[in-house]
C-alpha cells in the first residue's frame, strides 16, 4: 500500500516506540526519583518521558538563575491562572518546570519537609502508611545532609542539603526582631516541628543548584535499561478493559505509542497529571464531554482539590544597611557579585530567593505553626521585574493550611492548549481572616527594637491600609502564588494509599497531586519523599 492510498486514520496511527516494564510520565522531582530507583534493578526496562528539554541551560545551575528560568519558555510552561476573584480579578503567573528536573530545576531550592502533624493527619484520615514515622525513613534515605546523619537526617543519599553561603545584616536583624516578638530561633526546620526563626537549608552542592535531575537522574543515565526521552509531549494514556496499557505521545510532531507490561506511573505534577488523566477520558464525565473528550472512567475528583500557598509580599524601605537592591543597582556592583561567585561560589549569585524563614501561629490556640515567612533582602514590584531603586526587604508570609479549594481542567481535547487553572484563593472567610492577621503580625515584628536602627518604612501594602477592609483589599492586590500546587489527584478521591488510580489497573500517580492536604511548608522535599515511598511500594509489588 502506497502512502497515497493510506487513510488519514492509518497515517496518524502512532508508531511503535517499544515495550517497557515501567513507563514514567514526567521527569520532574518525582519522576527522577522513580527512574533512579526502578532502573537500579537491571531486570526492569524503564522509559522516562519528559515533554520539556534537557537541563543544560546555564542559569539552571546558578542558584540566582531562577530569575531567568521562571517566565522563560525554555524552562517554564508559563501557565497563568484564570481571573481570581480573591485577588481582585487578577490573573497571576503559575510557573512549572519544563526541563529535566521539572520544578526542582527552577524553584527556590528550599529543603522543607513540613510538620509531623501533616502526615499524621493523612494517616488519621485513613491513608495507611503515610504518618510521620512512616515517611521519615524515606526523607532520610534520599538525603545527604551537610552536617551528617542523626536521628532526623540522612547522609550519603543523592539529595545534597547544605547551609546557605551568604548572610545579610538586615535578615539577622529581622530574626532578632522575631525573637523579641516571641518567636524563638531554631537551627533545624526539619525535625517534625518547624516553629521558629532561622535560615533555610537548600538543595545545593558547593554553591550550585542540586536539582532532582542532578541528584537522581544523572547517576542513572548510563544504565542500559533506562531510556530517557525529552521533547515527548504526552497526548493520552491508552486504557483497555480498565487497564493502562501504555502511552501515546508526540515526538518531533509524530505520534508514538509505548507499551507498558507492568505499570504506567504518572508524575507530571499537580497541574500536568490531572490534565493527562482528563485527556485520557478519566475524570468527571460531564466536564470531559464538554471539553470534547469521550469519558472512559468517571472519576470526579480528578482536577479538583487544588490548593496552594498564597504569599502576601509585604515590603519595607530601610536605611544604613546593605540589601540586594543597592548592591545590584550598578554594573560595578553586579561585577563584584559575579566575581565573588566565580572565585568562591558565595554571595548573592549563590542565594536562594529567600534566605530567612519563620514559622509561627496566627492565633495562640493553634497547636502548630500555620504561617511561614520567606524574608528576602530585596524588593520588587512584580516577580521577574526590576528591583526597587532603594534599599528594602520583603517579608513574604503565607497561610500554610488554606481551606480554599480550586481546580485544574482541560480547556479542550487539544494537547497543546493550556489548562484552566483556578486556585480560588481566599474563597473562605477563614483564609481571608488569616491573611489580614498575617499583615498585622508582620507589622508587629518589624516594629521591634532589633530593626529600629534601619528605620523600616512600609510601602507594600503601605501605612494607609489599616482597617480589615483595607487590608483585605491590599491582600488581593499584592499576593501571588509561592508555587506549591497540590491535591488534584488526591489520596482518598482519585488514588488509594498505594497511589493506584481507583478503577484503573496498572496506573499510579506519584507527585504532589496525590496530597490530600498540603504540607506545612515548601513542597519539593515532600514530593521526592512520595516518590521514594512509591518506588518502594512498586518494587515490593508482585505485579510483574
Coordinates of C-alpha atoms in Angstrom, one line a residue:
X1 CA 0.0 0.0 0.0
X2 CA 1.4 3.4 -1.0
X3 CA 1.3 6.5 1.1
X4 CA -1.2 7.9 -1.4
X5 CA -3.7 5.2 -0.6
X6 CA -3.3 5.3 3.2
X7 CA -6.3 6.6 5.1
X8 CA -5.9 9.6 7.3
X9 CA -6.5 7.3 10.3
X10 CA -3.7 5.0 9.2
X11 CA -1.3 7.9 8.6
X12 CA -2.0 9.1 12.1
X13 CA -1.6 5.7 13.7
X14 CA 1.2 6.0 16.4
X15 CA 4.5 4.3 15.6
X16 CA 5.7 1.7 17.9
X17 CA 8.2 3.1 20.5
X18 CA 8.8 -0.2 22.2
X19 CA 7.7 -2.1 25.2
X20 CA 8.8 -1.4 28.8
X21 CA 8.2 -2.8 32.3
X22 CA 7.6 0.8 33.6
X23 CA 6.7 4.0 31.9
X24 CA 7.2 7.2 33.9
X25 CA 5.5 10.3 32.5
X26 CA 7.3 13.4 33.7
X27 CA 10.9 13.9 34.6
X28 CA 10.3 16.3 37.5
X29 CA 11.2 15.8 41.1
X30 CA 9.1 12.6 41.5
X31 CA 9.9 11.2 38.0
X32 CA 13.7 11.5 38.5
X33 CA 13.5 9.6 41.8
X34 CA 11.3 6.9 40.3
X35 CA 13.6 6.5 37.3
X36 CA 16.6 6.0 39.5
X37 CA 15.0 3.6 41.9
X38 CA 13.2 1.4 39.4
X39 CA 16.1 1.1 36.9
X40 CA 18.5 0.2 39.7
X41 CA 17.4 -3.4 39.1
X42 CA 18.8 -4.3 35.6
X43 CA 15.8 -6.6 35.0
X44 CA 13.4 -3.6 34.8
X45 CA 13.2 -1.9 31.5
X46 CA 12.2 1.7 32.2
X47 CA 11.1 4.6 29.9
X48 CA 11.1 8.1 31.3
X49 CA 9.1 10.6 29.1
X50 CA 9.6 14.4 29.6
X51 CA 7.8 17.0 27.5
X52 CA 10.4 19.6 28.2
X53 CA 14.0 19.7 27.2
X54 CA 17.4 19.0 28.7
X55 CA 18.6 20.9 31.8
X56 CA 21.7 22.3 30.1
X57 CA 20.7 25.9 30.3
X58 CA 23.5 27.8 32.3
X59 CA 21.0 29.6 34.5
X60 CA 19.5 26.4 35.9
X61 CA 22.8 25.6 37.6
X62 CA 23.5 29.0 39.1
X63 CA 21.1 29.5 42.1
X64 CA 20.1 33.0 41.4
X65 CA 19.3 31.9 37.9
X66 CA 15.7 31.2 38.9
X67 CA 15.2 34.9 37.9
X68 CA 16.0 33.9 34.3
X69 CA 14.3 30.5 34.3
X70 CA 10.8 31.4 35.7
X71 CA 8.9 33.0 32.9
X72 CA 11.3 31.7 30.3
X73 CA 9.5 29.3 27.8
X74 CA 12.7 27.3 27.6
X75 CA 12.4 26.2 31.2
X76 CA 8.9 27.1 32.3
X77 CA 5.5 26.2 31.0
X78 CA 4.5 29.8 31.6
X79 CA 1.0 29.0 32.8
X80 CA -1.4 31.6 34.1
X81 CA -4.4 31.2 36.3
X82 CA -7.9 32.2 35.4
X83 CA -9.1 35.5 36.7
X84 CA -9.1 35.1 40.5
X85 CA -11.9 36.8 42.5
X86 CA -9.9 36.6 45.7
X87 CA -7.1 38.5 44.0
X88 CA -9.3 41.3 42.9
X89 CA -9.9 39.7 39.5
X90 CA -6.2 39.4 38.7
X91 CA -4.6 36.6 36.7
X92 CA -1.2 35.6 38.1
X93 CA 1.7 33.6 36.6
X94 CA 1.9 30.0 37.6
X95 CA 5.4 28.7 36.9
X96 CA 6.0 24.9 36.3
X97 CA 9.3 23.4 35.3
X98 CA 9.7 22.5 31.6
X99 CA 13.0 20.7 31.7
X100 CA 14.6 17.6 33.2
X101 CA 14.3 18.0 36.9
X102 CA 10.9 19.8 36.5
X103 CA 10.3 22.5 39.0
X104 CA 13.3 21.4 41.0
X105 CA 15.3 23.0 38.2
X106 CA 13.7 26.4 38.6
X107 CA 12.4 26.6 42.2
X108 CA 13.7 28.3 45.3
X109 CA 15.8 25.3 46.4
X110 CA 14.4 25.3 50.0
X111 CA 14.6 21.9 51.7
X112 CA 11.5 21.7 53.9
X113 CA 9.7 18.6 55.0
X114 CA 6.7 20.1 56.7
X115 CA 5.3 19.1 60.1
X116 CA 4.9 15.7 61.7
X117 CA 1.2 16.6 62.2
X118 CA 0.7 17.0 58.4
X119 CA 1.5 13.3 57.8
X120 CA -0.2 12.1 60.9
X121 CA -3.3 13.8 59.7
X122 CA -3.0 11.9 56.4
X123 CA -2.8 8.7 58.3
X124 CA -5.7 9.5 60.6
X125 CA -7.8 10.3 57.5
X126 CA -7.4 6.6 56.5
X127 CA -4.3 6.8 54.4
X128 CA -2.5 3.9 56.0
X129 CA 1.3 4.1 55.9
X130 CA 1.6 7.9 55.5
X131 CA 2.2 9.0 59.1
X132 CA 5.3 10.9 60.1
X133 CA 7.0 7.8 61.4
X134 CA 6.2 6.1 58.2
X135 CA 7.6 8.8 55.9
X136 CA 10.7 9.9 57.9
X137 CA 12.8 7.0 56.7
X138 CA 12.2 7.9 53.1
X139 CA 13.2 11.6 53.7
X140 CA 16.4 10.3 55.3
X141 CA 17.2 7.7 52.7
X142 CA 17.5 10.3 49.9
X143 CA 19.3 12.9 52.0
X144 CA 23.0 13.8 52.1
X145 CA 22.9 16.4 54.8
X146 CA 25.9 18.7 55.2
X147 CA 26.1 18.0 59.0
X148 CA 25.9 14.3 58.6
X149 CA 23.5 11.7 59.8
X150 CA 21.5 11.8 63.0
X151 CA 18.0 10.8 64.2
X152 CA 16.4 13.2 61.8
X153 CA 18.8 13.5 58.9
X154 CA 20.5 11.2 56.4
X155 CA 24.0 11.2 54.9
X156 CA 25.2 9.6 51.7
X157 CA 21.9 9.9 49.8
X158 CA 21.6 11.5 46.5
X159 CA 20.0 14.8 47.5
X160 CA 22.5 17.2 48.9
X161 CA 21.2 19.6 51.6
X162 CA 23.5 22.5 52.6
X163 CA 23.6 25.7 54.5
X164 CA 23.3 28.9 52.5
X165 CA 26.6 30.6 51.6
X166 CA 25.9 34.2 52.4
X167 CA 24.5 36.4 55.2
X168 CA 22.7 39.7 55.3
X169 CA 22.6 42.0 58.4
X170 CA 19.0 43.0 57.6
X171 CA 17.9 39.4 57.8
X172 CA 19.7 38.8 61.0
X173 CA 18.0 41.8 62.4
X174 CA 14.6 40.5 61.3
X175 CA 15.3 37.2 63.0
X176 CA 16.2 39.1 66.2
X177 CA 13.0 41.2 65.9
X178 CA 11.0 37.9 65.6
X179 CA 12.6 36.7 68.8
X180 CA 11.7 40.0 70.5
X181 CA 8.1 39.5 69.3
X182 CA 8.1 36.0 70.8
X183 CA 9.3 33.6 68.0
X184 CA 12.3 31.6 69.2
X185 CA 15.3 30.9 67.0
X186 CA 15.7 27.4 65.5
X187 CA 18.7 25.6 63.9
X188 CA 16.6 23.0 62.1
X189 CA 13.2 23.3 60.5
X190 CA 13.0 19.6 59.6
X191 CA 12.5 17.7 62.8
X192 CA 8.7 17.5 62.7
X193 CA 8.0 20.8 64.4
X194 CA 9.2 23.7 62.3
X195 CA 8.1 26.6 64.6
X196 CA 10.8 29.2 65.0
X197 CA 13.0 31.6 63.1
X198 CA 16.2 30.6 61.2
X199 CA 17.9 30.3 57.9
X200 CA 16.6 27.9 55.3
X201 CA 18.7 24.9 54.2
X202 CA 18.9 24.4 50.5
X203 CA 19.3 21.8 47.9
X204 CA 22.6 23.0 46.7
X205 CA 26.1 21.4 46.3
X206 CA 29.1 23.7 46.7
X207 CA 27.1 26.8 45.7
X208 CA 25.3 25.3 42.7
X209 CA 21.7 24.2 42.4
X210 CA 21.3 20.5 43.1
X211 CA 18.1 19.5 41.3
X212 CA 16.3 16.1 41.2
X213 CA 17.9 15.6 37.8
X214 CA 21.4 16.2 39.3
X215 CA 20.7 14.1 42.3
X216 CA 18.8 11.1 40.9
X217 CA 18.7 11.1 37.1
X218 CA 22.3 11.9 36.3
X219 CA 23.7 8.9 38.1
X220 CA 21.3 6.6 36.4
X221 CA 21.6 8.0 32.8
X222 CA 24.2 5.4 31.7
X223 CA 22.1 2.4 32.7
X224 CA 21.2 0.4 29.5
X225 CA 17.7 -0.5 30.9
X226 CA 16.7 3.2 31.3
X227 CA 15.6 5.3 28.3
X228 CA 15.2 9.0 28.8
X229 CA 13.2 10.8 26.1
X230 CA 12.9 14.6 26.2
X231 CA 10.5 16.5 24.0
X232 CA 7.9 13.8 24.4
X233 CA 4.5 15.5 24.7
X234 CA 2.1 13.0 26.1
X235 CA -1.3 13.0 24.4
X236 CA -3.1 10.4 26.4
X237 CA -2.9 7.1 28.2
X238 CA -4.3 4.0 26.4
X239 CA -6.9 2.3 28.6
X240 CA -8.0 -1.2 27.5
X241 CA -10.6 -3.2 29.6
X242 CA -10.0 -1.0 32.6
X243 CA -6.2 -1.3 32.4
X244 CA -3.5 1.2 31.5
X245 CA -1.5 -0.5 28.7
X246 CA 0.7 2.4 27.6
X247 CA 1.1 6.0 26.4
X248 CA 0.5 7.8 23.2
X249 CA 2.8 10.8 22.8
X250 CA 4.2 13.1 20.2
X251 CA 7.9 13.5 19.4
X252 CA 9.1 15.9 16.7
X253 CA 5.5 16.2 15.5
X254 CA 5.0 12.5 15.1
X255 CA 2.8 10.2 17.2
X256 CA 4.2 7.2 19.0
X257 CA 2.9 4.5 21.3
X258 CA 5.0 3.0 24.1
X259 CA 3.5 -0.1 25.8
X260 CA 3.8 -0.9 29.5
X261 CA 3.9 -4.5 30.5
X262 CA 3.9 -3.5 34.2
X263 CA 2.8 -0.1 35.4
X264 CA 2.4 3.4 34.0
X265 CA 3.4 6.0 36.5
X266 CA 2.0 9.5 36.1
X267 CA 4.4 12.1 37.6
X268 CA 3.6 15.2 35.7
X269 CA 2.7 17.3 38.8
X270 CA -0.4 18.8 40.3
X271 CA -1.1 20.6 37.0
X272 CA 0.1 18.1 34.5
X273 CA -1.1 14.8 35.9
X274 CA -4.9 15.7 36.1
X275 CA -4.6 17.1 32.6
X276 CA -3.2 13.8 31.2
X277 CA -5.9 11.9 33.0
X278 CA -8.6 14.1 31.6
X279 CA -7.3 13.8 28.1
X280 CA -7.4 10.1 28.6
X281 CA -11.0 10.1 29.5
X282 CA -10.5 9.8 33.2
X283 CA -12.3 12.4 35.3
X284 CA -15.7 14.0 35.7
X285 CA -17.7 12.6 32.8
X286 CA -19.8 15.7 32.2
X287 CA -16.8 18.0 32.2
X288 CA -14.9 15.7 29.9
X289 CA -17.8 15.7 27.3
X290 CA -17.9 19.4 27.5
X291 CA -14.2 19.5 26.6
X292 CA -14.7 17.2 23.6
X293 CA -13.3 14.1 25.4
X294 CA -15.2 10.7 25.4
X295 CA -15.3 9.6 29.0
X296 CA -13.6 6.3 29.8
X297 CA -13.8 6.2 33.5
X298 CA -15.9 8.6 35.7
X299 CA -13.7 9.8 38.5
X300 CA -14.9 13.2 39.5
X301 CA -12.1 14.0 41.9
X302 CA -9.6 14.4 39.0
X303 CA -8.5 18.0 38.8
X304 CA -10.4 19.1 42.0
X305 CA -9.0 19.9 45.4
X306 CA -6.3 22.2 44.0
X307 CA -4.7 24.2 46.8
X308 CA -1.6 26.2 47.1
X309 CA 0.3 28.6 49.4
X310 CA -0.6 32.2 48.7
X311 CA 2.2 34.6 49.7
X312 CA 1.5 38.2 50.8
X313 CA 4.5 40.2 49.9
X314 CA 4.9 43.0 52.4
X315 CA 7.9 45.3 51.7
X316 CA 9.8 47.9 53.7
X317 CA 12.3 50.5 52.7
X318 CA 15.4 50.7 55.0
X319 CA 18.4 52.9 55.7
X320 CA 22.0 52.3 56.7
X321 CA 22.1 48.6 55.7
X322 CA 23.0 46.6 52.6
X323 CA 20.3 45.0 50.5
X324 CA 20.4 43.4 47.1
X325 CA 18.6 46.4 45.7
X326 CA 21.6 48.6 46.3
X327 CA 24.3 46.0 45.6
X328 CA 22.9 45.2 42.1
X329 CA 22.0 48.7 41.2
X330 CA 25.2 49.4 39.2
X331 CA 27.3 47.4 36.7
X332 CA 30.2 47.7 39.1
X333 CA 28.1 46.1 41.9
X334 CA 26.9 43.4 39.6
X335 CA 30.5 42.8 38.5
X336 CA 31.6 42.3 42.1
X337 CA 28.8 39.9 42.7
X338 CA 29.8 37.9 39.7
X339 CA 33.4 37.9 40.7
X340 CA 32.6 36.6 44.2
X341 CA 30.6 33.8 42.8
X342 CA 33.2 32.9 40.2
X343 CA 36.0 32.8 42.8
X344 CA 34.2 31.3 45.9
X345 CA 30.7 30.2 44.9
X346 CA 29.4 32.5 47.5
X347 CA 27.5 35.8 47.6
X348 CA 24.2 36.9 46.0
X349 CA 24.6 34.6 43.0
X350 CA 24.5 31.6 45.3
X351 CA 21.4 32.7 47.1
X352 CA 18.0 31.1 47.1
X353 CA 15.1 33.5 46.5
X354 CA 14.5 33.5 50.3
X355 CA 17.1 33.0 53.0
X356 CA 15.4 33.7 56.3
X357 CA 12.4 31.6 57.3
X358 CA 10.0 32.0 60.1
X359 CA 7.2 29.7 61.2
X360 CA 4.6 31.0 63.7
X361 CA 1.0 30.9 64.6
X362 CA -1.7 33.4 63.5
X363 CA -3.6 32.6 66.7
X364 CA -2.5 31.3 70.1
X365 CA -5.0 28.5 70.2
X366 CA -3.4 26.7 67.3
X367 CA -1.4 23.5 68.1
X368 CA 1.3 24.2 65.4
X369 CA 2.6 27.0 63.3
X370 CA 0.3 27.9 60.4
X371 CA 2.2 30.8 58.9
X372 CA 5.5 30.7 57.0
X373 CA 7.6 33.8 56.3
X374 CA 10.1 34.0 53.4
X375 CA 12.2 37.0 54.2
X376 CA 14.3 38.5 51.4
X377 CA 17.0 41.2 51.3
X378 CA 15.4 42.8 48.2
X379 CA 12.1 44.1 46.9
X380 CA 10.4 44.4 43.5
X381 CA 7.0 45.3 42.2
X382 CA 6.4 42.0 40.4
X383 CA 8.3 38.8 40.3
X384 CA 10.7 38.8 37.4
X385 CA 10.7 42.6 37.3
X386 CA 13.3 45.1 38.2
X387 CA 14.4 45.7 41.8
X388 CA 13.1 48.8 43.5
X389 CA 15.6 51.7 43.3
X390 CA 16.2 52.0 47.0
X391 CA 17.3 49.7 49.9
X392 CA 14.5 47.4 51.0
X393 CA 13.5 44.0 52.2
X394 CA 10.4 41.8 51.6
X395 CA 8.7 39.8 54.4
X396 CA 6.5 37.4 52.4
X397 CA 4.0 35.5 54.5
X398 CA 1.7 32.6 53.6
X399 CA -1.1 30.6 55.3
X400 CA 0.3 27.1 55.4
X401 CA -3.1 25.4 55.7
X402 CA -5.5 27.1 53.4
X403 CA -9.1 26.0 53.3
X404 CA -9.9 27.4 49.9
X405 CA -10.0 24.8 47.1
X406 CA -9.8 25.2 43.3
X407 CA -9.4 23.1 40.2
X408 CA -7.5 22.3 37.1
X409 CA -9.4 21.4 34.0
X410 CA -8.5 20.9 30.3
X411 CA -9.8 23.6 28.0
X412 CA -10.2 21.3 25.1
X413 CA -9.1 18.0 23.6
X414 CA -6.1 19.8 22.0
X415 CA -3.0 18.6 23.9
X416 CA -1.2 22.0 23.2
X417 CA -4.0 24.0 24.8
X418 CA -3.1 25.4 28.3
X419 CA -5.3 24.1 31.1
X420 CA -7.7 26.2 33.0
X421 CA -6.1 26.8 36.4
X422 CA -8.4 28.2 39.1
X423 CA -6.8 28.1 42.5
X424 CA -9.8 30.0 44.0
X425 CA -7.5 31.8 46.5
X426 CA -9.1 33.4 49.6
X427 CA -12.5 31.9 48.9
X428 CA -13.2 31.1 52.5
X429 CA -13.7 33.5 55.4
X430 CA -11.0 31.7 57.4
X431 CA -8.4 32.2 54.7
X432 CA -9.3 35.9 54.4
X433 CA -9.0 36.5 58.2
X434 CA -5.7 34.7 58.4
X435 CA -4.4 36.8 55.6
X436 CA -5.4 40.0 57.4
X437 CA -3.9 38.8 60.6
X438 CA -0.6 37.9 58.8
X439 CA -0.1 41.6 57.8
X440 CA -0.7 42.7 61.4
X441 CA 1.8 40.2 62.8
X442 CA 4.4 41.3 60.2
X443 CA 3.9 44.9 61.3
X444 CA 4.4 43.9 65.0
X445 CA 7.7 42.0 64.1
X446 CA 9.0 45.0 62.1
X447 CA 8.2 47.4 65.0
X448 CA 10.6 45.6 67.4
X449 CA 13.8 47.3 68.6
X450 CA 16.1 45.0 66.6
X451 CA 15.1 46.7 63.4
X452 CA 14.8 50.2 64.6
X453 CA 18.3 51.2 63.6
X454 CA 17.4 50.7 60.0
X455 CA 14.2 52.8 60.1
X456 CA 12.0 50.3 58.2
X457 CA 9.2 52.1 56.4
X458 CA 6.3 50.0 54.9
X459 CA 5.5 50.7 51.3
X460 CA 3.6 47.4 50.4
X461 CA 0.8 47.4 51.3
X462 CA 1.5 50.8 52.9
X463 CA 0.6 52.5 56.1
X464 CA -2.6 53.9 54.7
X465 CA -4.1 50.3 54.9
X466 CA -5.3 49.9 58.5
X467 CA -8.9 48.6 58.7
X468 CA -9.7 45.0 58.0
X469 CA -11.5 46.0 54.8
X470 CA -8.5 48.0 53.6
X471 CA -6.1 45.1 54.4
X472 CA -8.3 42.6 52.7
X473 CA -8.2 44.8 49.5
X474 CA -4.5 45.1 49.8
X475 CA -4.1 41.3 50.2
X476 CA -5.8 40.8 46.8
X477 CA -3.6 43.4 45.2
X478 CA -0.1 42.3 46.4
X479 CA -0.4 38.5 46.8
X480 CA 0.8 35.8 44.5
X481 CA 1.5 32.1 44.5
X482 CA 4.6 30.7 46.1
X483 CA 4.3 27.8 43.6
X484 CA 3.2 24.9 45.8
X485 CA 0.1 23.5 44.0
X486 CA -1.0 20.1 45.3
X487 CA -4.0 17.9 45.7
X488 CA -5.6 17.5 42.2
X489 CA -5.5 13.6 42.3
X490 CA -5.7 13.2 46.0
X491 CA -5.5 10.1 48.1
X492 CA -9.0 9.1 49.0
X493 CA -10.7 10.5 46.0
X494 CA -8.5 9.6 43.0
X495 CA -5.9 7.2 44.3
X496 CA -5.7 4.8 47.2
X497 CA -3.0 4.7 49.8
X498 CA -0.7 2.8 47.4
X499 CA -1.2 5.6 44.9
X500 CA -3.1 3.4 42.5
X501 CA -5.8 5.2 40.4
X502 CA -9.2 4.0 41.6
X503 CA -10.9 1.9 38.9
X504 CA -7.9 1.6 36.5
X505 CA -5.4 -1.2 36.8
X506 CA -1.6 -0.7 36.4
X507 CA -1.8 3.0 36.8
X508 CA -0.4 5.0 39.7
X509 CA 0.1 8.7 40.3
X510 CA 3.3 9.8 42.0
X511 CA 3.7 13.5 42.6
X512 CA 2.2 16.5 44.5
X513 CA -1.2 15.9 43.1
X514 CA -1.8 12.9 45.5
X515 CA -1.5 15.0 48.7
X516 CA -4.9 15.1 50.3
X517 CA -3.9 18.2 52.2
X518 CA -0.9 20.4 51.6
X519 CA 2.2 20.1 53.9
X520 CA 3.1 23.0 56.2
X521 CA 6.0 24.3 54.2
X522 CA 7.7 24.1 50.8
X523 CA 6.7 21.1 48.8
X524 CA 9.7 19.9 46.8
X525 CA 11.2 17.6 49.5
X526 CA 7.8 16.0 50.3
X527 CA 7.4 15.2 46.6
X528 CA 10.7 13.4 46.5
X529 CA 9.7 11.5 49.6
X530 CA 6.5 10.5 48.0
X531 CA 8.4 9.1 45.0
X532 CA 10.8 7.3 47.3
X533 CA 7.9 5.6 49.1
X534 CA 6.1 4.9 45.9
X535 CA 9.2 3.2 44.4
X536 CA 9.5 1.0 47.4
X537 CA 5.8 0.0 47.1
X538 CA 6.2 -0.7 43.4
X539 CA 9.3 -2.8 43.8
X540 CA 7.8 -4.8 46.5
X541 CA 4.7 -5.5 44.4
X542 CA 4.2 -8.8 42.8
X543 CA 2.5 -7.2 39.8
X544 CA 5.1 -8.2 37.2

